[in-house]
Coordinates of N, CA and C in Angstrom, one line a residue:
M4 N -5.1 0.0 15.8 CA -4.4 -0.9 14.7 C -4.8 0.8 13.3
E5 N -4.1 0.4 12.4 CA -3.7 1.5 11.3 C -4.4 0.6 10.8
D6 N -5.3 1.5 9.4 CA -5.8 1.5 8.4 C -4.7 0.4 7.3
W7 N -5.0 -0.7 7.1 CA -4.5 -1.4 5.9 C -5.6 -1.9 4.4
E8 N -7.2 -1.5 4.6 CA -7.7 -2.2 3.9 C -7.9 -1.3 3.0
F9 N -6.2 -1.0 1.2 CA -7.1 -0.3 0.6 C -6.7 -0.7 -0.7
A10 N -7.3 -0.5 -1.8 CA -7.1 -0.2 -3.3 C -6.7 1.0 -3.7
I11 N -5.5 0.7 -4.9 CA -5.1 1.7 -5.3 C -5.3 2.7 -6.5
D12 N -5.3 3.7 -7.0 CA -5.5 3.9 -8.6 C -4.4 3.5 -8.9
P13 N -3.8 2.4 -9.6 CA -1.9 2.6 -10.0 C -2.0 3.3 -11.2
S14 N -2.9 4.6 -11.7 CA -2.7 5.5 -12.3 C -1.1 6.6 -11.6
T15 N -1.5 6.4 -10.2 CA -1.0 7.4 -9.8 C 0.3 6.9 -8.6
L16 N 0.8 6.4 -8.4 CA 2.2 5.4 -8.7 C 2.8 6.8 -8.4
K17 N 3.7 6.5 -7.6 CA 5.3 7.3 -8.1 C 5.7 7.1 -7.3
F18 N 7.0 6.1 -7.6 CA 8.4 5.6 -7.3 C 9.7 6.4 -7.3
H19 N 10.0 6.8 -5.0 CA 11.3 7.7 -4.6 C 12.2 6.2 -4.2
Q20 N 13.5 7.4 -4.5 CA 15.1 7.1 -4.7 C 15.1 7.7 -3.0
R21 N 15.9 6.9 -2.3 CA 17.1 8.3 -1.5 C 18.0 8.0 -2.0
R22 N 18.8 8.9 -2.2 CA 20.9 8.6 -1.7 C 21.2 8.2 -0.8
V23 N 21.9 7.6 -1.0 CA 22.3 6.9 0.5 C 24.1 6.8 0.1
S24 N 24.6 7.4 0.7 CA 26.2 7.1 0.8 C 26.4 5.7 1.0
N25 N 25.9 5.2 3.0 CA 26.1 3.9 3.3 C 24.1 3.4 3.4
L26 N 24.4 2.0 3.0 CA 23.2 1.4 3.5 C 22.8 1.9 4.6
P27 N 21.7 1.6 5.4 CA 21.9 1.5 7.5 C 21.5 0.0 7.4
S28 N 21.1 0.4 8.7 CA 21.7 -1.4 9.6 C 21.0 -1.1 10.7
P29 N 19.5 -2.0 10.7 CA 19.2 -2.8 9.1 C 18.3 -2.4 8.3
V30 N 18.8 -2.6 6.6 CA 18.3 -2.0 6.1 C 16.5 -1.5 6.0
W31 N 16.0 -2.3 6.3 CA 14.6 -2.3 5.9 C 13.6 -1.8 7.5
D32 N 14.9 -1.5 8.0 CA 13.9 -0.8 10.0 C 12.9 -0.1 9.0
Y33 N 12.0 0.6 10.1 CA 10.9 1.8 10.0 C 11.2 3.2 9.3
G34 N 10.6 3.7 8.6 CA 11.6 4.2 8.2 C 13.4 4.4 7.8
L35 N 13.6 3.5 7.3 CA 15.8 4.1 6.8 C 15.2 3.2 5.4
S36 N 14.3 2.5 4.3 CA 14.3 2.6 3.1 C 14.5 3.5 2.7
P37 N 15.6 3.2 1.8 CA 15.9 4.1 0.9 C 15.2 4.4 -1.0
V38 N 13.9 3.5 -1.0 CA 13.6 3.3 -1.6 C 11.3 3.7 -1.3
T39 N 10.9 3.9 -1.9 CA 9.3 4.0 -1.1 C 8.5 4.7 -2.6
I40 N 7.0 4.3 -2.3 CA 5.9 4.2 -3.5 C 5.2 4.7 -3.0
T41 N 4.7 6.3 -3.5 CA 3.1 6.7 -2.7 C 2.2 6.3 -4.0
A42 N 1.1 6.6 -3.4 CA -0.3 6.0 -3.9 C -1.7 7.1 -3.7
T43 N -2.4 7.1 -4.7 CA -3.4 7.3 -4.2 C -4.4 6.9 -4.3
A44 N -5.1 6.5 -2.4 CA -5.5 5.2 -2.4 C -7.0 5.6 -2.2
C45 N -7.6 4.2 -1.7 CA -9.4 4.5 -1.1 C -9.1 3.1 -0.1
L46 N -10.3 3.7 1.2 CA -10.2 2.3 1.9 C -11.1 1.6 0.9
I47 N -11.5 0.1 1.4 CA -11.9 -0.6 0.7 C -13.2 -1.7 1.8
D48 N -13.7 -2.8 1.4 CA -14.0 -4.0 2.9 C -13.2 -5.0 2.2
W49 N -12.4 -5.2 2.8 CA -11.7 -6.2 2.4 C -11.1 -7.0 4.1
P50 N -12.2 -7.9 4.2 CA -12.3 -9.0 5.4 C -11.1 -8.9 5.8
V51 N -10.7 -10.1 7.4 CA -9.3 -10.5 7.5 C -9.9 -12.2 7.4
D52 N -9.3 -12.9 7.0 CA -9.7 -14.9 6.5 C -8.4 -15.0 8.3
G53 N -9.3 -15.5 9.2 CA -8.8 -16.5 10.3 C -8.4 -15.1 11.1
D54 N -7.4 -15.4 12.4 CA -7.1 -14.3 13.2 C -6.4 -12.8 12.5
M55 N -5.3 -13.7 11.9 CA -4.1 -12.5 11.3 C -4.2 -12.1 10.5
F56 N -4.5 -12.9 9.2 CA -4.6 -12.1 7.5 C -5.1 -12.7 7.2
A57 N -5.5 -11.3 6.0 CA -6.4 -11.0 4.9 C -6.4 -11.7 4.0
A58 N -7.7 -11.8 4.2 CA -8.7 -12.6 2.5 C -8.0 -12.1 1.3
S59 N -8.2 -13.0 0.8 CA -7.2 -12.6 -0.6 C -8.4 -11.7 -1.1
P60 N -7.2 -10.3 -2.4 CA -7.5 -8.6 -2.5 C -8.7 -9.1 -3.3
P61 N -10.5 -8.7 -2.8 CA -11.5 -8.7 -2.9 C -11.2 -7.9 -5.2
E62 N -12.0 -8.3 -6.0 CA -11.4 -7.7 -7.6 C -13.3 -6.8 -7.9
N63 N -12.4 -5.8 -8.3 CA -13.1 -4.7 -8.6 C -14.4 -3.8 -7.4
P64 N -13.5 -4.0 -6.3 CA -13.9 -2.9 -4.6 C -13.6 -1.8 -5.5
D65 N -15.4 -1.2 -4.6 CA -15.5 0.0 -3.8 C -15.2 0.8 -2.9
C66 N -14.6 1.8 -3.3 CA -14.2 2.2 -2.1 C -15.4 3.0 -1.1
V67 N -15.3 2.8 -0.4 CA -15.9 3.5 1.2 C -15.4 4.2 2.2
G68 N -14.8 4.9 1.4 CA -13.8 6.2 1.9 C -13.2 6.6 1.5
P69 N -12.7 8.1 2.0 CA -12.8 9.3 0.8 C -10.8 8.8 0.3
E70 N -10.2 9.5 -0.7 CA -9.9 8.8 -1.4 C -8.4 9.6 -0.6
R71 N -6.9 9.2 -0.5 CA -5.8 9.7 0.3 C -4.9 9.1 -0.2
V72 N -3.7 9.6 0.0 CA -2.2 9.2 -0.5 C -1.6 8.3 -0.2
I73 N -1.0 7.6 0.0 CA -0.7 6.3 0.8 C 1.1 6.4 0.2
E74 N 1.6 5.6 1.4 CA 3.1 5.5 1.0 C 3.2 4.1 1.7
L75 N 3.8 3.2 0.2 CA 4.3 1.8 0.7 C 5.4 1.4 1.4
S76 N 6.5 1.3 2.2 CA 7.2 0.4 1.6 C 7.7 -0.8 2.5
P77 N 8.8 -1.0 2.0 CA 9.1 -2.4 2.4 C 9.5 -3.0 3.4
F78 N 8.9 -4.4 4.2 CA 9.3 -4.4 5.2 C 10.1 -5.3 5.3
G79 N 11.4 -5.8 6.0 CA 12.0 -6.8 6.3 C 12.8 -7.7 5.1
V80 N 12.8 -8.6 4.6 CA 14.3 -8.0 3.9 C 14.1 -9.4 2.4
G81 N 12.6 -10.1 3.0 CA 12.6 -11.9 1.5 C 12.6 -10.9 -0.6
N82 N 12.6 -11.6 -1.0 CA 11.7 -11.5 -1.6 C 9.6 -11.5 -1.4
L83 N 9.1 -10.0 -1.8 CA 8.4 -9.7 -1.0 C 7.5 -9.9 -2.6
V84 N 5.9 -10.0 -2.2 CA 5.1 -9.6 -3.5 C 4.1 -9.1 -2.7
L85 N 3.1 -8.1 -4.2 CA 2.6 -7.0 -3.2 C 0.8 -7.3 -3.7
L86 N 0.2 -7.3 -2.8 CA -1.4 -7.5 -3.8 C -2.0 -6.6 -3.4
V87 N -2.5 -5.5 -4.1 CA -3.2 -4.8 -3.6 C -4.4 -4.8 -5.0
P88 N -5.6 -4.5 -4.4 CA -6.5 -4.2 -5.1 C -6.7 -3.1 -5.8
C89 N -7.4 -2.6 -7.1 CA -7.4 -0.9 -7.6 C -8.1 -1.2 -7.6
C90 N -9.6 0.0 -7.5 CA -10.0 0.4 -7.9 C -10.5 1.7 -8.7
T91 N -12.2 1.1 -9.4 CA -12.3 1.3 -10.8 C -13.2 2.9 -10.3
N92 N -13.7 2.9 -8.7 CA -14.8 3.7 -9.1 C -15.0 4.8 -8.7
W93 N -13.2 5.3 -8.4 CA -13.0 6.7 -8.0 C -14.0 8.4 -8.2
S94 N -14.5 7.8 -9.4 CA -15.9 8.9 -9.4 C -16.4 9.5 -8.5
A95 N -17.1 8.5 -7.7 CA -17.9 8.2 -6.4 C -17.0 9.7 -5.4
F96 N -15.9 9.2 -5.6 CA -15.1 10.5 -4.6 C -14.3 12.0 -4.6
R97 N -14.5 12.1 -6.6 CA -13.1 13.0 -7.0 C -14.5 13.8 -7.8

């Protein structure tokens, strides 16, 4: 399983839009989204709550791994809400 327990640095958000003449079908299939967001992020301690889903995002988490750039891409077609903690202790990794 890939890492998912990230906190982001909101000052590094970059929004990307690909021009397409026709939307692919299905539009939100992996790698086909015309919009993505990249951000500097780091792994944090963010436990699982139950067997299948994450607990509420931690407040003011500390990085437990090196910073890296991640890409966020829409998944599915419903109205989405993204809850991602923001790390305030970047000095330990820069």
